[in-house]
mmCIF file of C-alpha atoms in Angstrom:
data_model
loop_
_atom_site.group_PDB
_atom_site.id
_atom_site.type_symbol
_atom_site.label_atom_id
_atom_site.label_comp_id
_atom_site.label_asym_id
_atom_site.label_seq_id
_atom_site.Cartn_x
_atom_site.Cartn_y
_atom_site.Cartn_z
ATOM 1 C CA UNK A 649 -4.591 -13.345 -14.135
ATOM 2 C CA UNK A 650 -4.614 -11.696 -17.653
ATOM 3 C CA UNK A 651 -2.266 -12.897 -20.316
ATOM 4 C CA UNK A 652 -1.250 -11.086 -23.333
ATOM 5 C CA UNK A 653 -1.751 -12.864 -26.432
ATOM 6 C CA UNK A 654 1.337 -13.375 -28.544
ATOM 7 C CA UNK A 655 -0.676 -11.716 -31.023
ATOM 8 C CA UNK A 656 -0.827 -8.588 -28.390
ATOM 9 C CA UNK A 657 3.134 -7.988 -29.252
ATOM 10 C CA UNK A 658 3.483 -4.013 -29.494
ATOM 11 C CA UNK A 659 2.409 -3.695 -25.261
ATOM 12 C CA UNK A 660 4.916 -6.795 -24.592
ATOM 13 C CA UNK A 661 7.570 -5.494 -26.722
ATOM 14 C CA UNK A 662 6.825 -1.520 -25.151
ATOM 15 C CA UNK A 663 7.267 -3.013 -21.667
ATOM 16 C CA UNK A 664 10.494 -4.998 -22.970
ATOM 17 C CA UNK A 665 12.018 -1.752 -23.893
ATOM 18 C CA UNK A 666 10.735 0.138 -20.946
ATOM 19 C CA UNK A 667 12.601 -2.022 -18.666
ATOM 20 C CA UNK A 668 15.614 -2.376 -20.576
ATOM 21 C CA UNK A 669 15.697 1.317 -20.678
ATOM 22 C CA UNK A 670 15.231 1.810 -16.668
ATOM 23 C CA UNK A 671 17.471 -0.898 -15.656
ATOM 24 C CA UNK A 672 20.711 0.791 -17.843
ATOM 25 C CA UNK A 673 19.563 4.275 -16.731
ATOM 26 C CA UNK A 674 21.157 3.331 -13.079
ATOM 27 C CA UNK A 675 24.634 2.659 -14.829
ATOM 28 C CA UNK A 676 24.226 5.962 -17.014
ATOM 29 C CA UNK A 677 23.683 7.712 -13.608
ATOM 30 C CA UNK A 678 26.657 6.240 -12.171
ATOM 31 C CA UNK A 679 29.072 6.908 -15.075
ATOM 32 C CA UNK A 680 27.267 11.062 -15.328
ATOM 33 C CA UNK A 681 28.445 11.627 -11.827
ATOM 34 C CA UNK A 682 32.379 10.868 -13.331
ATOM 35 C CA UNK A 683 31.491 14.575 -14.392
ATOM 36 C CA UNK A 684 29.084 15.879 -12.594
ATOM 37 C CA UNK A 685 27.941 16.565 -8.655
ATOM 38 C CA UNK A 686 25.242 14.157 -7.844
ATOM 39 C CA UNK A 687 22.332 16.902 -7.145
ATOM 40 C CA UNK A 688 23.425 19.131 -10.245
ATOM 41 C CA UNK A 689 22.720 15.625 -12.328
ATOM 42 C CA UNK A 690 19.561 15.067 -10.759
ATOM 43 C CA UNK A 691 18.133 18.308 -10.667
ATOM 44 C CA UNK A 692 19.273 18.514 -14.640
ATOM 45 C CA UNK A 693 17.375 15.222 -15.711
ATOM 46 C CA UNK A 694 14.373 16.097 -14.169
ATOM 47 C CA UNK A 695 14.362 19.695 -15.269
ATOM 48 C CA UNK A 696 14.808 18.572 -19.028
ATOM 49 C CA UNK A 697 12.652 15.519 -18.584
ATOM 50 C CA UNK A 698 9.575 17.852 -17.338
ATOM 51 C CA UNK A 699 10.106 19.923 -20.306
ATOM 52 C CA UNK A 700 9.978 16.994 -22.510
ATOM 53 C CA UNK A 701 6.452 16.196 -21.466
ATOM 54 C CA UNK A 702 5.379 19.772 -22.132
ATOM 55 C CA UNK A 703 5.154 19.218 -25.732
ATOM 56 C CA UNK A 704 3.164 15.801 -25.313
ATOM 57 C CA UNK A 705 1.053 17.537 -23.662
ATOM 58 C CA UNK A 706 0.293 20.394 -25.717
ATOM 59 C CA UNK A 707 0.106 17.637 -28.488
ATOM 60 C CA UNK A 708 -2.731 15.790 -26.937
ATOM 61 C CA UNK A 709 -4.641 18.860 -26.722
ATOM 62 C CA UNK A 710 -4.511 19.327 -23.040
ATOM 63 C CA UNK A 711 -3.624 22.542 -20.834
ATOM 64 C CA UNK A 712 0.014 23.787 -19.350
ATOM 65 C CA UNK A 713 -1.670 25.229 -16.512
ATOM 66 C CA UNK A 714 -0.314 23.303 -13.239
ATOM 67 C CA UNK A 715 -3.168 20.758 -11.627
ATOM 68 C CA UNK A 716 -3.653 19.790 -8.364
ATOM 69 C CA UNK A 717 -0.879 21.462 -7.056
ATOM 70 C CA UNK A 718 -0.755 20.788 -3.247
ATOM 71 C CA UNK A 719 -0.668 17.276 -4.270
ATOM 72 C CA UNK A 720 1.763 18.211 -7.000
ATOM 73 C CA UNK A 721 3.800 19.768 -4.466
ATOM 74 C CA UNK A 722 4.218 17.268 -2.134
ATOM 75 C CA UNK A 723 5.068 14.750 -5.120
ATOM 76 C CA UNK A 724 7.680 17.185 -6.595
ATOM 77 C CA UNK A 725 9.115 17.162 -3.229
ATOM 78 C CA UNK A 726 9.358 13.406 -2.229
ATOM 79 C CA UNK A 727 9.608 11.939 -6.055
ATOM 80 C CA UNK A 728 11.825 14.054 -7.598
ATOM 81 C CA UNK A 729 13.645 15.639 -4.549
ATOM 82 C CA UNK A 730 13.661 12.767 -2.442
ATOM 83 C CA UNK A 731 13.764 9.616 -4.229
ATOM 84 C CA UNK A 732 15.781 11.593 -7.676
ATOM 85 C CA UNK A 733 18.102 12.977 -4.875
ATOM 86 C CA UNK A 734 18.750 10.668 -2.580
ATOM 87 C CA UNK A 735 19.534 8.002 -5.592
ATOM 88 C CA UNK A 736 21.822 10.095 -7.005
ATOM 89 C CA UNK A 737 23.527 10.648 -3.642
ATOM 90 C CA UNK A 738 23.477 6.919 -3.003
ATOM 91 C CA UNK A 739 24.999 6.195 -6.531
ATOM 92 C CA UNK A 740 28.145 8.503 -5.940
ATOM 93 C CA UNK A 741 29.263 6.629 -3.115
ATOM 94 C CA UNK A 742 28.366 3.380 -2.943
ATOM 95 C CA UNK A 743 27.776 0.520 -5.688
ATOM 96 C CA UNK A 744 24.937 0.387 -8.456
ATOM 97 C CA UNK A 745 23.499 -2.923 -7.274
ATOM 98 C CA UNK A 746 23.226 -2.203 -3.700
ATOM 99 C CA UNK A 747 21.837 1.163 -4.231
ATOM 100 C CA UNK A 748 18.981 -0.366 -7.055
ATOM 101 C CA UNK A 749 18.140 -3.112 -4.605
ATOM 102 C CA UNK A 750 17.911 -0.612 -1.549
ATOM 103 C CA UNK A 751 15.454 1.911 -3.601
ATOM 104 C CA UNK A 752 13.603 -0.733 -4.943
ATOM 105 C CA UNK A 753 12.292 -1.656 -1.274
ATOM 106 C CA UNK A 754 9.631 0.975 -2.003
ATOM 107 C CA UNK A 755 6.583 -1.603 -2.337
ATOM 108 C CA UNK A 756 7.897 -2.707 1.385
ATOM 109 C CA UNK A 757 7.574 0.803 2.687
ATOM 110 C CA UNK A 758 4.938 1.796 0.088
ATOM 111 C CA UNK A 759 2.555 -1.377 2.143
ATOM 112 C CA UNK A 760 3.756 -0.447 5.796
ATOM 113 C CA UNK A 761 2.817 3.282 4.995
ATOM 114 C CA UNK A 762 -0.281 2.835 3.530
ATOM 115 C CA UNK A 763 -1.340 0.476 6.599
ATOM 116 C CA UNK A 764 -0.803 3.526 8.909
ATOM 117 C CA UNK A 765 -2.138 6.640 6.855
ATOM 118 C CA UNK A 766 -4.881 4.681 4.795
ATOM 119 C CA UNK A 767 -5.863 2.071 7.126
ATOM 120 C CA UNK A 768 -4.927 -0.536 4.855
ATOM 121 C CA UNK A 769 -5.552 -4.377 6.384
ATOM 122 C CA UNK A 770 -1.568 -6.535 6.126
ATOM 123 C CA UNK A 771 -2.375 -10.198 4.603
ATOM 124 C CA UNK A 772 -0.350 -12.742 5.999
ATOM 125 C CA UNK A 773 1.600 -13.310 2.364
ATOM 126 C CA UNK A 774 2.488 -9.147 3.354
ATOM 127 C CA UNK A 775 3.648 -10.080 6.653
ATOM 128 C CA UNK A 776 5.833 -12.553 5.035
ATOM 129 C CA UNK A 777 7.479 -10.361 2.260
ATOM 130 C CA UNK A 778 8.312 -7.718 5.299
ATOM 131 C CA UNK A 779 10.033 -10.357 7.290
ATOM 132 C CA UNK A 780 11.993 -11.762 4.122
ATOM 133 C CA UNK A 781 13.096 -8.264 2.694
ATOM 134 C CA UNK A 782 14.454 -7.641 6.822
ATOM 135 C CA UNK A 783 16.557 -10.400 6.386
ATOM 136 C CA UNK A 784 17.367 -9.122 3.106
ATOM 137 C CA UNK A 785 18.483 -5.751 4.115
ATOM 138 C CA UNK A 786 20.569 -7.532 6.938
ATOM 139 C CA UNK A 787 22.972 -9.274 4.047
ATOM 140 C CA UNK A 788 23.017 -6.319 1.859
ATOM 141 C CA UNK A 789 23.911 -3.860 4.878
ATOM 142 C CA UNK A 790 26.346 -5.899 6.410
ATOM 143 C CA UNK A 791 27.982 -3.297 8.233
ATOM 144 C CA UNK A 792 31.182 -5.425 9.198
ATOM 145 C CA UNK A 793 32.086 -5.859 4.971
ATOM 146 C CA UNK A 794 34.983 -4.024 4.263
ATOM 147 C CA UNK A 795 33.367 -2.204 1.373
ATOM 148 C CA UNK A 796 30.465 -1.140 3.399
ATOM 149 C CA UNK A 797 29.265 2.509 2.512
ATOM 150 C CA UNK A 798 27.109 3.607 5.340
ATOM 151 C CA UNK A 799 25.977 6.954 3.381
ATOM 152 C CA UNK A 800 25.516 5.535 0.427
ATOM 153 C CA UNK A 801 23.556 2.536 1.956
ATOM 154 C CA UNK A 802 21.227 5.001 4.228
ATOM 155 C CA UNK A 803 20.740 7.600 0.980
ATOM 156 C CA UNK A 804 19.454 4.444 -0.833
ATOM 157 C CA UNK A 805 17.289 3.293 2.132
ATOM 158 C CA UNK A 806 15.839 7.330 2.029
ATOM 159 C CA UNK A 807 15.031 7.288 -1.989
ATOM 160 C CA UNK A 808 13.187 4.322 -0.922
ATOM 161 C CA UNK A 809 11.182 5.513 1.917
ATOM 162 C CA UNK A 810 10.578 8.624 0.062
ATOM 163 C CA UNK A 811 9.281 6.988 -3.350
ATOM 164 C CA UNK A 812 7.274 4.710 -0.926
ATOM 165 C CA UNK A 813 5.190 7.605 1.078
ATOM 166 C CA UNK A 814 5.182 9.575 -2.575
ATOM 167 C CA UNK A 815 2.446 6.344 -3.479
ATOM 168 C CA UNK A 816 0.802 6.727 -0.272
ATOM 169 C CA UNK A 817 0.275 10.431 -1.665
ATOM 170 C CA UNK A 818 -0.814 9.595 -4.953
ATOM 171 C CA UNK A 819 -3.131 7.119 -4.412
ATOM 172 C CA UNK A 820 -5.081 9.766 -2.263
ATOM 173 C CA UNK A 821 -4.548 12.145 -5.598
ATOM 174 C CA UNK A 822 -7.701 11.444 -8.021
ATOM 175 C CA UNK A 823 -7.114 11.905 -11.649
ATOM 176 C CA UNK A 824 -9.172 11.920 -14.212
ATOM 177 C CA UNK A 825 -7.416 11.137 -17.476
ATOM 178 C CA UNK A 826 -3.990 10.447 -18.430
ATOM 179 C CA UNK A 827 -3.640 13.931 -19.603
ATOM 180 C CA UNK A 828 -3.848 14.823 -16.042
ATOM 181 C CA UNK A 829 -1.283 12.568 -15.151
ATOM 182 C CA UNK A 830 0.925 13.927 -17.842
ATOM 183 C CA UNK A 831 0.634 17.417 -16.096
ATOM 184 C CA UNK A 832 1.412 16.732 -12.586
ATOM 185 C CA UNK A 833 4.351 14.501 -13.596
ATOM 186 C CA UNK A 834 6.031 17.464 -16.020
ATOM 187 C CA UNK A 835 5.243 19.775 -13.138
ATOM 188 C CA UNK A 836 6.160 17.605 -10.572
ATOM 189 C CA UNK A 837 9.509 16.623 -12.046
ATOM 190 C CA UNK A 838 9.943 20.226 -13.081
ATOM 191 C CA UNK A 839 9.633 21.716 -9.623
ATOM 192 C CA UNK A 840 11.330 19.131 -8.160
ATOM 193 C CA UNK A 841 14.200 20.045 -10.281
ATOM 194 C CA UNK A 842 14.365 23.566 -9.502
ATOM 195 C CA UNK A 843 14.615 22.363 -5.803
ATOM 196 C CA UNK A 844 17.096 19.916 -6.566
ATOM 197 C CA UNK A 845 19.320 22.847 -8.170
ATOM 198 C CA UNK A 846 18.869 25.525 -5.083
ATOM 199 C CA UNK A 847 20.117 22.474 -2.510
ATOM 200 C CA UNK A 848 23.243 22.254 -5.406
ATOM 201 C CA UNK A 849 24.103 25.575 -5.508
ATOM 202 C CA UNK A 850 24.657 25.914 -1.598
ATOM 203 C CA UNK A 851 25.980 22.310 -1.080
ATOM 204 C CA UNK A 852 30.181 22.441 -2.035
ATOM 205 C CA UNK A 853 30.477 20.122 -4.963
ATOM 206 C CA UNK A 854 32.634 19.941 -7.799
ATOM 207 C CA UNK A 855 32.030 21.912 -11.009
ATOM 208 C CA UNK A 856 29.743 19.903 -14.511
ATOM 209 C CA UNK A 857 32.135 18.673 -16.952
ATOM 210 C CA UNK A 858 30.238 19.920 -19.992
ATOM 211 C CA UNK A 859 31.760 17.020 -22.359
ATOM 212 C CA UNK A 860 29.910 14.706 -25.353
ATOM 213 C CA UNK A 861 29.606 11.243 -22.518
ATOM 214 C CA UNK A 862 28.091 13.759 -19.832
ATOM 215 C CA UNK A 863 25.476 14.947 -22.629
ATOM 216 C CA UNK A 864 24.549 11.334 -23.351
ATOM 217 C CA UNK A 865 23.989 10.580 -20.023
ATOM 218 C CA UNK A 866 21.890 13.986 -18.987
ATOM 219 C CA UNK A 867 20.012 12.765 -22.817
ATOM 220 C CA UNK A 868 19.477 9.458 -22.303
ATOM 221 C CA UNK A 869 17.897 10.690 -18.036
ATOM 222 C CA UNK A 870 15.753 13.110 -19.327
ATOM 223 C CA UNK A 871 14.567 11.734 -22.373
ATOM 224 C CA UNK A 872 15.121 8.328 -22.483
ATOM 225 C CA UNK A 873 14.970 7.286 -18.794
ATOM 226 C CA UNK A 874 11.739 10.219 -17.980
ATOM 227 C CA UNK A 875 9.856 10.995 -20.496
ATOM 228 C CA UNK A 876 9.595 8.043 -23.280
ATOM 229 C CA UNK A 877 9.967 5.989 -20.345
ATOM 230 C CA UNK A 878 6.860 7.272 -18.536
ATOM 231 C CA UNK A 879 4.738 7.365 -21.495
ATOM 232 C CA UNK A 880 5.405 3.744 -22.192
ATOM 233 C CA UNK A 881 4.603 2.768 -18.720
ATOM 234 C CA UNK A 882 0.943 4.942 -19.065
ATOM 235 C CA UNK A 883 1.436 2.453 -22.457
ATOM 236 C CA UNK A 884 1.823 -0.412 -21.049
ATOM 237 C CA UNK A 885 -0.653 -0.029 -17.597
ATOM 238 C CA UNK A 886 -3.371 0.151 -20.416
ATOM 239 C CA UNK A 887 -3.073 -2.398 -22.682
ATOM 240 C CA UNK A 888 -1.562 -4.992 -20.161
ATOM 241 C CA UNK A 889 -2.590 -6.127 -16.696
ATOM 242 C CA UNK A 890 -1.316 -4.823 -13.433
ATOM 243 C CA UNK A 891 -0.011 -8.403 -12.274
ATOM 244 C CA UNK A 892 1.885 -8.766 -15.779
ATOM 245 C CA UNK A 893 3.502 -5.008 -15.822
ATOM 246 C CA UNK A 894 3.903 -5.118 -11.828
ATOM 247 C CA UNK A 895 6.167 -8.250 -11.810
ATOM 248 C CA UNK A 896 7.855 -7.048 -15.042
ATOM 249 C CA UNK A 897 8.813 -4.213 -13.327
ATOM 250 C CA UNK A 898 10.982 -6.508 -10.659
ATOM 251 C CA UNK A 899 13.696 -7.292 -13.633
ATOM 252 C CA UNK A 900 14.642 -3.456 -13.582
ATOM 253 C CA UNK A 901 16.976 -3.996 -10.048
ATOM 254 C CA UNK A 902 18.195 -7.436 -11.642
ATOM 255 C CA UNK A 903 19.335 -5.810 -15.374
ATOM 256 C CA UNK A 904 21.166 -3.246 -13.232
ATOM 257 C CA UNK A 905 22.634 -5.382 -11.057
ATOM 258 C CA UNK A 906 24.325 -7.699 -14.164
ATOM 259 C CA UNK A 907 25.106 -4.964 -16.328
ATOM 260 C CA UNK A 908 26.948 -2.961 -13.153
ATOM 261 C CA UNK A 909 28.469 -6.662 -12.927
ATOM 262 C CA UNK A 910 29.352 -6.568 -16.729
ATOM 263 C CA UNK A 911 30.622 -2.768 -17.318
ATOM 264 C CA UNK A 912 31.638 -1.424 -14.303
ATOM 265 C CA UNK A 913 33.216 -4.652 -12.821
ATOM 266 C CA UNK A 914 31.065 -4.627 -8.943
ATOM 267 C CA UNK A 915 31.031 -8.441 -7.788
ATOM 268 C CA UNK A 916 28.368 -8.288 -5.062
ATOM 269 C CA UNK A 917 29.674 -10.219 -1.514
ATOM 270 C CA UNK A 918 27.862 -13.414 -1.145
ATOM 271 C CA UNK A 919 25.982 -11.567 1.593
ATOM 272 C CA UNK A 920 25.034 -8.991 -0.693
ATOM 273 C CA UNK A 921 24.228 -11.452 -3.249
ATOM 274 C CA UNK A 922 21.993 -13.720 -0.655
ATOM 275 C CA UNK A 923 20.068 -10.016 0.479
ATOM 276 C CA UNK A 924 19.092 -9.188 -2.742
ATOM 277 C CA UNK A 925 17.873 -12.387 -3.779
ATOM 278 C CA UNK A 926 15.971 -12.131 -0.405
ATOM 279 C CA UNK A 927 14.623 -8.247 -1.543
ATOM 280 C CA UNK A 928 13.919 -9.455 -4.691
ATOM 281 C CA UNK A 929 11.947 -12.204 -3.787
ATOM 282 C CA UNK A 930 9.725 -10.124 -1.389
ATOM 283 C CA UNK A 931 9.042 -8.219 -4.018
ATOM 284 C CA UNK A 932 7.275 -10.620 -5.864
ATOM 285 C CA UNK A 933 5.384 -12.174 -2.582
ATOM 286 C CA UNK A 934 4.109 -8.344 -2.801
ATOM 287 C CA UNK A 935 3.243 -8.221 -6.017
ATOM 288 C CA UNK A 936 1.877 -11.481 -6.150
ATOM 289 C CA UNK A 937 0.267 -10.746 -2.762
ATOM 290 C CA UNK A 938 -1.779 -7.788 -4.494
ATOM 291 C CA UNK A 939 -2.918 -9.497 -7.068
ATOM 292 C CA UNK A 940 -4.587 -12.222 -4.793
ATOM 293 C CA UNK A 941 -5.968 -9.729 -2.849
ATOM 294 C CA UNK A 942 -6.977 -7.013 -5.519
ATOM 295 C CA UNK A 943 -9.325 -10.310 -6.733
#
């Protein structure tokens, strides 16, 4: 495993921010849908974050013209549709640290998806995180809880499954540069927001509240949250190693989880508290898991 020297700060301190930045951007989401529908929100931040990455792109000298776009397509439709969507869905009903913890199982479907579309062989430490992250979901589910949300629990189980098959479709999707990249994530995310917006307009839903703390929140999605935070993840995946920025990653869920804790007052159940530990420790089996493996 590769290090980073302390003299290496700039990466370490991009990846600091980067996760700081994704694990608040759950609570922003909650708090936006105080004034606005949960598609409309989603469909906004992903139509203003795509045009955010137009001008990066123009500025690094590559072309506007859409890439790959059957791939794109599909990516537009399960990323930003489906995982943007069903998050936001999950987030107006039901709790932020459930609804992190629940999406965050995407590794877990990410592994059992690419085992039956890509042929790829399950190690036994694999075998193990699956059976630890199905106790997991058993304690955050907990269907007999009083405060048991079953939409907002099976919305976060969907954003999941659908950010888990969207890898399965991009590692199949061979890219050049990172310029490429760039382009089928603005076009992706831009797409996917127009979609977003026609499944808004013929779902009933309360009107946008067009007010300053609704304008921070659709800012800090789209700019903060989607585009600075992708291009410091591009950042980071080249001037750090997979196993460093993959594990990283894992404190996103747990930031979210304390600051939901500290500003919007949710005190997980113990069960709840015992699954995501569970979750959460799967997750690093994985990650730890493809490291060994990748070797």
């Amino acid at each position: 495993m590769d290090y980073p020297s302390m003299t290496n700060n700039k990466p370490v301190l991009a990846l600091v921010v980067l996760v700081l930045i994704w694990g608040y951007s759950w609570i922003v989401t909650k708090q936006a849908l105080f004034w606005s529908a949960p598609l409309d929100f989603a469909a906004l931040r992903s139509i203003f974050g795509g045009l955010c990455l137009l001008p990066v792109i123009i500025w690094q000298g590559g072309s506007l013209q859409p890439l790959y776009i059957k791939s794109m397509l599909w990516l537009a439709l399960l990323q930003t549709v489906g995982f943007l969507g069903c998050s936001a869905l999950a987030l107006a009903e039901g709790a932020v640290g459930r609804s992190i913890v629940l999406a965050y199982t995407m590794p877990l479907w990410a592994v059992i998806f690419a085992a039956w579309f890509l042929g790829e062989r399950l190690y036994h430490l694999q075998w193990l995180a699956l059976g630890l992250a199905s106790l997991g979901l058993i304690g955050i589910i907990n269907p007999w809880e009083a405060n048991f949300t079953l939409a907002s629990t099976l919305f976060a189980l969907a954003a999941g499954l659908w950010w888990g098959i969207s890898v399965v479709v991009s590692k199949r999707l061979k890219l050049n540069n990172t310029l490429e990249l760039l382009n089928v994530t603005a076009w992706q995310m831009l797409l996917g927001g127009i979609l977003l917006e026609v499944l808004a307009y013929f779902i009933p839903s309360k009107p946008i509240t067009w007010n300053a703390p609704f304008l921070w929140a659709l800012a800090y999605a789209a700019i903060l949250t989607s585009a600075l935070g992708w291009l410091l993840w591009l950042y980071v995946l080249q001037k750090l190693s997979a196993s460093v920025t993959g594990l990283s990653s894992l404190a996103v869920p747990v930031i979210s989880m304390a600051l939901a804790w500290l500003i919007l007052d949710e005190i997980p159940t113990l069960g709840e508290m015992v699954g995501m530990l569970l979750i959460l420790t799967s997750l690093t089996i994985l990650s730890l898991a493809a490291l060994r493996y990748r070797s």
